[in-house]
Amino acid sequence: MALSPSQHRAMEVANDPPPPPRRKQRQDHATATVAEPSISELPSHLTCDILSRLPLKSIFSCKLVCSSFRNLTLQPHFPQLHLPRSSLSLILFCRSDSRHPSAFGFLPLADSLEALRCRRATMKFETKPEILDDRLLLTMVSSCNGLVCLANRFCSDTVYIYNPVTRQHFLLPKPKNEPRFWNLRQHFVYGYGFGYSQSTDLFKVVKFTVKRNEQSPRLHFCVYTLGVDDEWSNLGDTRQPLPYNSPFVFLNGALHWIGSEGSRLLLCFFDMEKEQCGNLPLPTLSEVPLQSKVTRFHLGVVDNCLYIRDEQKSGLPINIWVMKDYENIGSWTLEWSIQRQLPSWLGLDLKPLKTLKDGTVLMTVKEKTLASYNPVTKLFERVSYHGVHSWEESIADVPSFLPLPGAL
């Protein structure tokens, strides 16, 4: 008698060897499977410390991962953890026009040219609508600890402090008893400085004015302390010479500028904590006599040191002197001497930013172009980077999450 297909399958199954007996799972704690560790199980203060060490773009990516990461970056102590670990970057600024809002960008300054060429501008931050008016003609005055001071280049009463990372901004009050706009341009010169007092943990904006009709023009200072003052504090005549060619430069708790008395160069400073001025004589930086042309000197900061760029007579090198020891006025050293035979895309407005590991120096040219200079070969090279277009101004500083007192 023939078997059906179902009977064939039943016989095959019956003839298969029995499966091996299953081992009993031991519940012994010593042999239990250990779960993989997770970052979510770390104490919150350790996770916050890890986040503070990440690059800016990575921190913003982590904020999108989960609410716990986002909340950690909003903790009051997070900005203080992040600031000393933030890397020096080129802050880029583009003013608004009829088609685009004003915006900031950050380009991290890597320690090698190869790494820099592979980088993109970290992020683009559009400014808040309140300061988008292109009629303001805002320009970057300076930056300190990631906070940028913006001022109108023609009108003295429009000053913003802005944090591009948090998009917080603060509009400073207008000084009282100041000449009107049309009178100001005829009879006054003005400018701004911005800095920080570490001992008091306060940011201050310093405004100077100079009467044009004075026989011996001197600086008149007003100071505004963020989060403390409701009005500008008038310090009056400081008896200090004018900053002719360079803006105020902030370093080590003080604003610095170059002034002159006759043929003598002075390094002038304003102590942000004490709100007092002083000056120091500068050594002879060049064999070429000064002849009262202090405008040929430019003051800046490179590698956390003051530098002076000396644009000598045509045909002579451009000398860049660096103050190696801030406490020693005699520590000025001729660091770079650059011949005038420069590429056509370069100009005299060279501002060193950072010395790389191999000795190459990063510089900006007219605030719009990034270049490298090799002190051995004496050659310049344009540094191309991605993700940045049509930027009008740049300044070197560290991005931060510091809050603004009274910000909008």
Short mmCIF file of C-alpha atoms in Angstrom, two decimals:
data_model
loop_
_atom_site.label_atom_id
_atom_site.label_comp_id
_atom_site.label_asym_id
_atom_site.label_seq_id
_atom_site.Cartn_x
_atom_site.Cartn_y
_atom_site.Cartn_z
CA MET A 1 0.00 0.00 0.00
CA ALA A 2 1.47 3.36 -1.04
CA LEU A 3 2.12 6.01 1.61
CA SER A 4 0.85 9.55 1.30
CA PRO A 5 3.31 12.53 1.32
CA SER A 6 2.25 13.50 4.83
CA GLN A 7 2.98 9.99 6.05
CA HIS A 8 6.47 10.13 4.43
CA ARG A 9 7.25 13.38 6.33
CA ALA A 10 6.04 11.89 9.61
CA MET A 11 8.32 8.86 9.21
CA GLU A 12 11.36 11.12 8.43
CA VAL A 13 10.76 13.14 11.54
CA ALA A 14 10.41 9.98 13.61
CA ASN A 15 13.76 8.66 12.34
CA ASP A 16 15.66 11.95 13.04
CA PRO A 17 17.99 11.80 16.04
CA PRO A 18 16.68 13.55 19.10
CA PRO A 19 18.01 17.10 19.71
CA PRO A 20 20.70 17.48 22.37
CA PRO A 21 19.37 18.32 25.79
CA ARG A 22 19.28 22.06 26.53
CA ARG A 23 21.54 23.23 29.29
CA LYS A 24 19.89 24.78 32.23
CA GLN A 25 20.75 28.43 32.47
CA ARG A 26 22.63 28.95 35.66
CA GLN A 27 21.32 31.76 37.70
CA ASP A 28 24.58 32.03 39.49
CA HIS A 29 25.43 35.77 39.85
CA ALA A 30 29.08 35.16 39.07
CA THR A 31 28.29 33.81 35.58
CA ALA A 32 25.46 36.22 34.69
CA THR A 33 25.90 38.22 31.47
CA VAL A 34 27.18 41.75 32.11
CA ALA A 35 25.37 44.52 30.17
CA GLU A 36 27.38 46.89 27.98
CA PRO A 37 28.10 50.22 29.72
CA SER A 38 26.18 53.26 28.49
CA ILE A 39 27.04 56.98 28.67
CA SER A 40 23.56 57.56 30.04
CA GLU A 41 24.66 55.74 33.21
CA LEU A 42 27.50 58.16 33.90
CA PRO A 43 27.02 60.78 36.60
CA SER A 44 25.73 64.01 35.11
CA HIS A 45 28.82 66.00 36.08
CA LEU A 46 31.05 63.60 34.10
CA THR A 47 28.81 63.75 31.05
CA CYS A 48 28.81 67.53 31.26
CA ASP A 49 32.61 67.53 31.43
CA ILE A 50 32.81 65.32 28.32
CA LEU A 51 30.43 67.55 26.37
CA SER A 52 32.42 70.65 27.27
CA ARG A 53 35.52 69.18 25.60
CA LEU A 54 33.85 68.69 22.20
CA PRO A 55 34.14 71.05 19.23
CA LEU A 56 31.36 73.56 18.79
CA LYS A 57 29.59 71.70 16.00
CA SER A 58 29.68 68.41 17.94
CA ILE A 59 28.10 70.08 20.97
CA PHE A 60 25.18 71.29 18.86
CA SER A 61 24.83 67.79 17.40
CA CYS A 62 24.73 66.28 20.90
CA LYS A 63 21.99 68.72 21.91
CA LEU A 64 19.80 67.07 19.26
CA VAL A 65 20.48 63.53 20.51
CA CYS A 66 18.40 63.69 23.68
CA SER A 67 16.91 66.15 26.12
CA SER A 68 19.36 65.17 28.88
CA PHE A 69 22.36 66.25 26.76
CA ARG A 70 20.60 69.47 25.85
CA ASN A 71 19.77 70.22 29.47
CA LEU A 72 23.39 69.66 30.50
CA THR A 73 24.57 72.30 28.01
CA LEU A 74 22.07 74.70 29.56
CA GLN A 75 23.48 74.27 33.06
CA PRO A 76 24.89 77.53 34.50
CA HIS A 77 28.37 76.03 34.97
CA PHE A 78 28.65 74.61 31.43
CA PRO A 79 29.92 77.85 29.81
CA GLN A 80 32.70 78.08 32.38
CA LEU A 81 33.73 74.48 31.69
CA HIS A 82 33.68 74.97 27.94
CA LEU A 83 35.44 78.35 27.63
CA PRO A 84 39.03 77.34 28.58
CA ARG A 85 38.73 74.26 26.33
CA SER A 86 37.38 76.15 23.31
CA SER A 87 39.82 76.39 20.41
CA LEU A 88 40.90 79.63 18.77
CA SER A 89 38.73 80.34 15.75
CA LEU A 90 38.30 82.98 13.11
CA ILE A 91 34.97 84.72 13.77
CA LEU A 92 33.51 85.79 10.44
CA PHE A 93 30.90 88.52 10.05
CA CYS A 94 28.75 89.54 7.12
CA ARG A 95 26.39 92.52 7.29
CA SER A 96 22.82 92.27 6.10
CA ASP A 97 21.59 93.43 2.71
CA SER A 98 18.30 93.38 0.83
CA ARG A 99 18.53 89.61 0.29
CA HIS A 100 20.40 88.17 3.25
CA PRO A 101 20.37 88.77 7.01
CA SER A 102 23.57 89.58 8.84
CA ALA A 103 25.37 86.45 10.01
CA PHE A 104 28.38 85.08 11.85
CA GLY A 105 30.51 82.03 11.12
CA PHE A 106 33.34 80.22 12.92
CA LEU A 107 36.43 78.74 11.30
CA PRO A 108 38.51 76.73 13.83
CA LEU A 109 42.22 77.46 13.41
CA ALA A 110 43.83 74.03 13.38
CA ASP A 111 47.44 73.33 14.37
CA SER A 112 48.50 72.33 10.84
CA LEU A 113 47.75 73.55 7.33
CA GLU A 114 46.63 70.08 6.23
CA ALA A 115 43.99 69.95 8.95
CA LEU A 116 42.85 73.49 8.21
CA ARG A 117 42.38 72.86 4.50
CA CYS A 118 40.09 69.92 5.29
CA ARG A 119 37.88 71.96 7.58
CA ARG A 120 34.71 73.82 6.92
CA ALA A 121 33.36 76.82 8.75
CA THR A 122 31.91 75.16 11.82
CA MET A 123 28.51 76.77 11.76
CA LYS A 124 26.64 79.77 10.44
CA PHE A 125 24.64 81.87 12.90
CA GLU A 126 22.13 84.40 11.59
CA THR A 127 21.64 87.39 13.84
CA LYS A 128 18.39 88.21 15.55
CA PRO A 129 15.85 90.37 13.70
CA GLU A 130 16.42 93.32 16.02
CA ILE A 131 19.86 94.03 14.55
CA LEU A 132 19.18 93.12 10.92
CA ASP A 133 18.68 96.70 9.76
CA ASP A 134 21.32 97.21 7.07
CA ARG A 135 21.17 100.95 7.68
CA LEU A 136 23.00 100.43 10.98
CA LEU A 137 26.25 99.64 9.15
CA LEU A 138 27.49 97.61 12.10
CA THR A 139 31.12 96.59 12.23
CA MET A 140 33.05 94.35 14.62
CA VAL A 141 34.99 96.44 17.13
CA SER A 142 36.52 93.55 19.05
CA SER A 143 35.72 90.23 20.67
CA CYS A 144 36.42 88.89 24.15
CA ASN A 145 35.65 85.36 25.40
CA GLY A 146 33.29 84.78 22.49
CA LEU A 147 31.28 87.98 23.00
CA VAL A 148 31.47 90.38 20.07
CA CYS A 149 31.22 94.16 20.32
CA LEU A 150 29.41 95.65 17.29
CA ALA A 151 29.19 99.38 16.67
CA ASN A 152 27.92 101.70 13.99
CA ARG A 153 30.89 103.01 12.06
CA PHE A 154 29.35 106.48 11.62
CA CYS A 155 27.04 106.97 14.60
CA SER A 156 28.42 106.83 18.13
CA ASP A 157 25.28 105.80 19.98
CA THR A 158 24.58 102.34 18.50
CA VAL A 159 26.59 99.63 20.26
CA TYR A 160 25.66 95.96 20.62
CA ILE A 161 27.25 93.12 22.54
CA TYR A 162 26.39 89.86 20.80
CA ASN A 163 27.08 86.19 21.40
CA PRO A 164 26.78 84.44 18.01
CA VAL A 165 26.59 80.98 19.61
CA THR A 166 23.64 81.70 21.92
CA ARG A 167 22.22 84.46 19.66
CA GLN A 168 21.81 86.68 22.71
CA HIS A 169 22.37 90.37 22.25
CA PHE A 170 22.39 93.49 24.39
CA LEU A 171 21.93 97.05 23.13
CA LEU A 172 23.86 99.52 25.24
CA PRO A 173 22.05 102.66 26.37
CA LYS A 174 22.85 105.89 24.61
CA PRO A 175 25.23 108.15 26.53
CA LYS A 176 23.64 111.28 27.91
CA ASN A 177 24.77 114.81 27.11
CA GLU A 178 26.62 113.76 23.96
CA PRO A 179 26.77 115.95 20.81
CA ARG A 180 24.26 115.16 18.13
CA PHE A 181 25.23 113.02 15.14
CA TRP A 182 25.95 115.82 12.70
CA ASN A 183 27.97 117.77 15.26
CA LEU A 184 29.86 114.67 16.38
CA ARG A 185 31.44 114.05 12.99
CA GLN A 186 32.62 117.63 12.73
CA HIS A 187 34.09 118.13 16.16
CA PHE A 188 34.70 114.71 17.71
CA VAL A 189 36.55 111.48 17.02
CA TYR A 190 35.32 108.39 18.83
CA GLY A 191 36.02 104.69 19.16
CA TYR A 192 35.38 101.69 21.38
CA GLY A 193 37.20 99.00 23.32
CA PHE A 194 35.81 95.86 24.91
CA GLY A 195 37.31 93.64 27.59
CA TYR A 196 36.90 91.61 30.76
CA SER A 197 38.01 91.86 34.38
CA GLN A 198 38.71 88.38 35.71
CA SER A 199 38.87 89.44 39.34
CA THR A 200 35.37 90.96 39.22
CA ASP A 201 33.98 88.65 36.49
CA LEU A 202 32.63 91.66 34.60
CA PHE A 203 32.68 92.74 30.95
CA LYS A 204 33.18 96.41 30.18
CA VAL A 205 32.83 98.61 27.10
CA VAL A 206 35.09 101.66 26.92
CA LYS A 207 34.25 104.57 24.66
CA PHE A 208 36.77 107.28 23.91
CA THR A 209 36.12 110.69 22.39
CA VAL A 210 38.59 113.31 21.24
CA LYS A 211 37.82 116.95 20.46
CA ARG A 212 39.26 117.82 17.08
CA ASN A 213 39.85 121.47 17.94
CA GLU A 214 42.10 120.77 20.92
CA GLN A 215 45.71 121.86 20.48
CA SER A 216 46.95 118.73 22.26
CA PRO A 217 44.15 116.15 21.79
CA ARG A 218 43.68 113.77 24.71
CA LEU A 219 41.38 110.84 25.30
CA HIS A 220 38.11 111.29 27.17
CA PHE A 221 36.79 107.95 28.46
CA CYS A 222 33.33 106.65 29.30
CA VAL A 223 32.83 103.13 30.70
CA TYR A 224 29.80 100.85 30.70
CA THR A 225 29.81 97.68 32.85
CA LEU A 226 27.49 94.94 31.60
CA GLY A 227 24.99 93.71 34.16
CA VAL A 228 25.85 96.50 36.61
CA ASP A 229 25.45 99.95 35.07
CA ASP A 230 22.30 101.62 33.85
CA GLU A 231 24.25 104.52 32.39
CA TRP A 232 27.73 105.22 31.10
CA SER A 233 30.27 106.31 33.71
CA ASN A 234 32.26 109.35 32.60
CA LEU A 235 35.96 109.19 33.53
CA GLY A 236 36.77 112.48 31.87
CA ASP A 237 40.16 113.44 30.47
CA THR A 238 42.63 110.57 30.90
CA ARG A 239 45.67 112.62 29.83
CA GLN A 240 46.62 109.83 27.45
CA PRO A 241 47.69 110.15 23.79
CA LEU A 242 45.41 109.00 20.98
CA PRO A 243 45.38 105.54 19.34
CA TYR A 244 46.17 106.61 15.78
CA ASN A 245 46.32 103.52 13.61
CA SER A 246 45.23 100.60 15.80
CA PRO A 247 42.07 99.80 17.74
CA PHE A 248 42.17 98.98 21.42
CA VAL A 249 43.73 95.55 21.97
CA PHE A 250 42.62 93.53 25.00
CA LEU A 251 45.09 91.27 26.82
CA ASN A 252 45.71 90.33 30.46
CA GLY A 253 42.86 92.42 31.85
CA ALA A 254 43.76 95.66 30.07
CA LEU A 255 43.11 97.51 26.83
CA HIS A 256 46.28 98.54 24.98
CA TRP A 257 47.09 101.01 22.22
CA ILE A 258 50.11 102.80 20.76
CA GLY A 259 50.49 106.52 21.35
CA SER A 260 53.30 108.99 20.98
CA GLU A 261 54.68 112.04 22.66
CA GLY A 262 56.85 113.87 20.20
CA SER A 263 59.19 111.27 18.72
CA ARG A 264 58.75 108.83 21.61
CA LEU A 265 56.51 105.78 21.25
CA LEU A 266 54.36 104.76 24.21
CA LEU A 267 52.53 101.55 25.02
CA CYS A 268 49.37 102.89 26.66
CA PHE A 269 46.95 100.76 28.65
CA PHE A 270 43.64 100.97 30.50
CA ASP A 271 43.22 98.60 33.46
CA MET A 272 39.70 97.15 33.21
CA GLU A 273 39.42 96.41 36.94
CA LYS A 274 40.84 99.63 38.38
CA GLU A 275 39.59 101.78 35.48
CA GLN A 276 42.92 103.58 35.43
CA CYS A 277 45.28 104.46 32.59
CA GLY A 278 49.03 104.21 32.33
CA ASN A 279 51.78 104.07 29.74
CA LEU A 280 55.21 102.56 29.25
CA PRO A 281 58.01 103.63 26.92
CA LEU A 282 58.69 101.30 24.03
CA PRO A 283 62.23 100.37 22.99
CA THR A 284 63.56 101.39 19.60
CA LEU A 285 61.90 98.98 17.19
CA SER A 286 63.53 100.15 14.00
CA GLU A 287 66.53 102.04 12.70
CA VAL A 288 64.16 104.27 10.76
CA PRO A 289 63.35 107.40 12.81
CA LEU A 290 59.78 107.76 14.01
CA GLN A 291 59.36 111.35 12.74
CA SER A 292 55.95 111.55 14.45
CA LYS A 293 54.43 109.06 11.98
CA VAL A 294 52.95 106.74 14.56
CA THR A 295 50.38 105.61 11.96
CA ARG A 296 52.89 103.20 10.49
CA PHE A 297 52.57 100.97 13.58
CA HIS A 298 49.82 98.43 14.22
CA LEU A 299 49.22 96.68 17.55
CA GLY A 300 47.68 93.21 17.90
CA VAL A 301 47.80 89.85 19.70
CA VAL A 302 49.41 86.64 18.45
CA ASP A 303 50.00 83.48 20.51
CA ASN A 304 48.68 85.34 23.58
CA CYS A 305 51.38 88.00 23.24
CA LEU A 306 51.28 91.62 22.10
CA TYR A 307 52.84 92.34 18.73
CA ILE A 308 53.68 95.51 16.80
CA ARG A 309 53.78 95.55 13.02
CA ASP A 310 56.11 98.25 11.74
CA GLU A 311 55.45 99.38 8.18
CA GLN A 312 58.72 101.13 7.45
CA LYS A 313 59.66 103.17 4.41
CA SER A 314 58.95 101.72 1.00
CA GLY A 315 61.60 99.16 0.07
CA LEU A 316 62.34 98.19 3.66
CA PRO A 317 60.99 95.00 5.27
CA ILE A 318 57.78 94.86 7.30
CA ASN A 319 58.97 94.05 10.80
CA ILE A 320 56.75 92.29 13.36
CA TRP A 321 57.94 92.55 16.95
CA VAL A 322 56.52 90.32 19.71
CA MET A 323 56.50 91.04 23.45
CA LYS A 324 57.55 87.62 24.75
CA ASP A 325 57.07 88.43 28.43
CA TYR A 326 54.16 90.66 29.35
CA GLU A 327 55.80 91.65 32.64
CA ASN A 328 59.02 92.73 30.92
CA ILE A 329 58.88 95.73 28.59
CA GLY A 330 62.37 94.82 27.39
CA SER A 331 61.27 91.45 26.03
CA TRP A 332 60.28 92.80 22.59
CA THR A 333 61.80 90.52 19.95
CA LEU A 334 61.92 90.89 16.19
CA GLU A 335 59.98 87.74 15.32
CA TRP A 336 59.38 88.14 11.56
CA SER A 337 60.92 90.42 8.96
CA ILE A 338 58.89 90.24 5.74
CA GLN A 339 60.26 91.53 2.46
CA ARG A 340 58.10 93.87 0.40
CA GLN A 341 58.15 91.70 -2.72
CA LEU A 342 54.73 90.25 -1.90
CA PRO A 343 52.22 88.43 -4.12
CA SER A 344 49.65 90.66 -5.82
CA TRP A 345 46.80 89.32 -3.66
CA LEU A 346 48.60 90.37 -0.49
CA GLY A 347 48.79 93.82 1.01
CA LEU A 348 50.52 95.50 3.91
CA ASP A 349 47.59 94.84 6.27
CA LEU A 350 49.04 91.58 7.61
CA LYS A 351 47.74 90.44 11.00
CA PRO A 352 49.36 87.32 12.51
CA LEU A 353 46.90 85.05 14.32
CA LYS A 354 48.69 81.89 15.37
CA THR A 355 51.98 80.01 15.02
CA LEU A 356 51.50 76.41 13.93
CA LYS A 357 53.49 73.43 15.18
CA ASP A 358 55.91 73.54 12.24
CA GLY A 359 56.62 77.27 12.69
CA THR A 360 54.29 78.42 9.91
CA VAL A 361 52.34 81.56 10.82
CA LEU A 362 48.66 82.04 10.05
CA MET A 363 47.74 85.61 9.11
CA THR A 364 44.72 87.47 7.86
CA VAL A 365 44.95 89.91 4.97
CA LYS A 366 42.49 92.82 5.06
CA GLU A 367 40.31 90.68 7.38
CA LYS A 368 38.93 88.73 4.40
CA THR A 369 41.73 86.38 3.34
CA LEU A 370 43.58 83.73 5.33
CA ALA A 371 47.23 83.20 4.48
CA SER A 372 50.19 81.23 5.78
CA TYR A 373 53.76 82.51 6.00
CA ASN A 374 56.80 80.24 6.15
CA PRO A 375 59.62 82.09 7.99
CA VAL A 376 62.24 79.74 6.48
CA THR A 377 61.30 79.99 2.81
CA LYS A 378 59.86 83.53 3.22
CA LEU A 379 56.88 82.48 1.11
CA PHE A 380 53.17 83.22 1.49
CA GLU A 381 50.35 80.86 0.54
CA ARG A 382 46.66 81.54 0.36
CA VAL A 383 44.75 79.14 2.64
CA SER A 384 41.49 77.99 1.10
CA TYR A 385 38.73 76.60 3.28
CA HIS A 386 35.20 75.46 2.63
CA GLY A 387 31.80 76.67 3.68
CA VAL A 388 32.53 80.41 3.84
CA HIS A 389 31.36 82.92 1.26
CA SER A 390 31.30 86.72 1.06
CA TRP A 391 32.49 87.48 4.56
CA GLU A 392 33.36 91.12 5.16
CA GLU A 393 35.17 91.07 8.50
CA SER A 394 37.00 88.60 10.70
CA ILE A 395 38.53 88.54 14.15
CA ALA A 396 40.31 85.81 16.11
CA ASP A 397 38.67 84.63 19.34
CA VAL A 398 37.21 81.54 21.02
CA PRO A 399 33.49 80.66 20.69
CA SER A 400 31.64 80.41 23.98
CA PHE A 401 28.25 79.81 25.58
CA LEU A 402 28.64 82.67 28.06
CA PRO A 403 25.32 84.36 28.86
CA LEU A 404 24.78 88.10 28.52
CA PRO A 405 23.37 89.96 31.54
CA GLY A 406 20.07 91.54 30.56
CA ALA A 407 20.26 90.08 27.06
CA LEU A 408 17.29 89.82 24.72
#
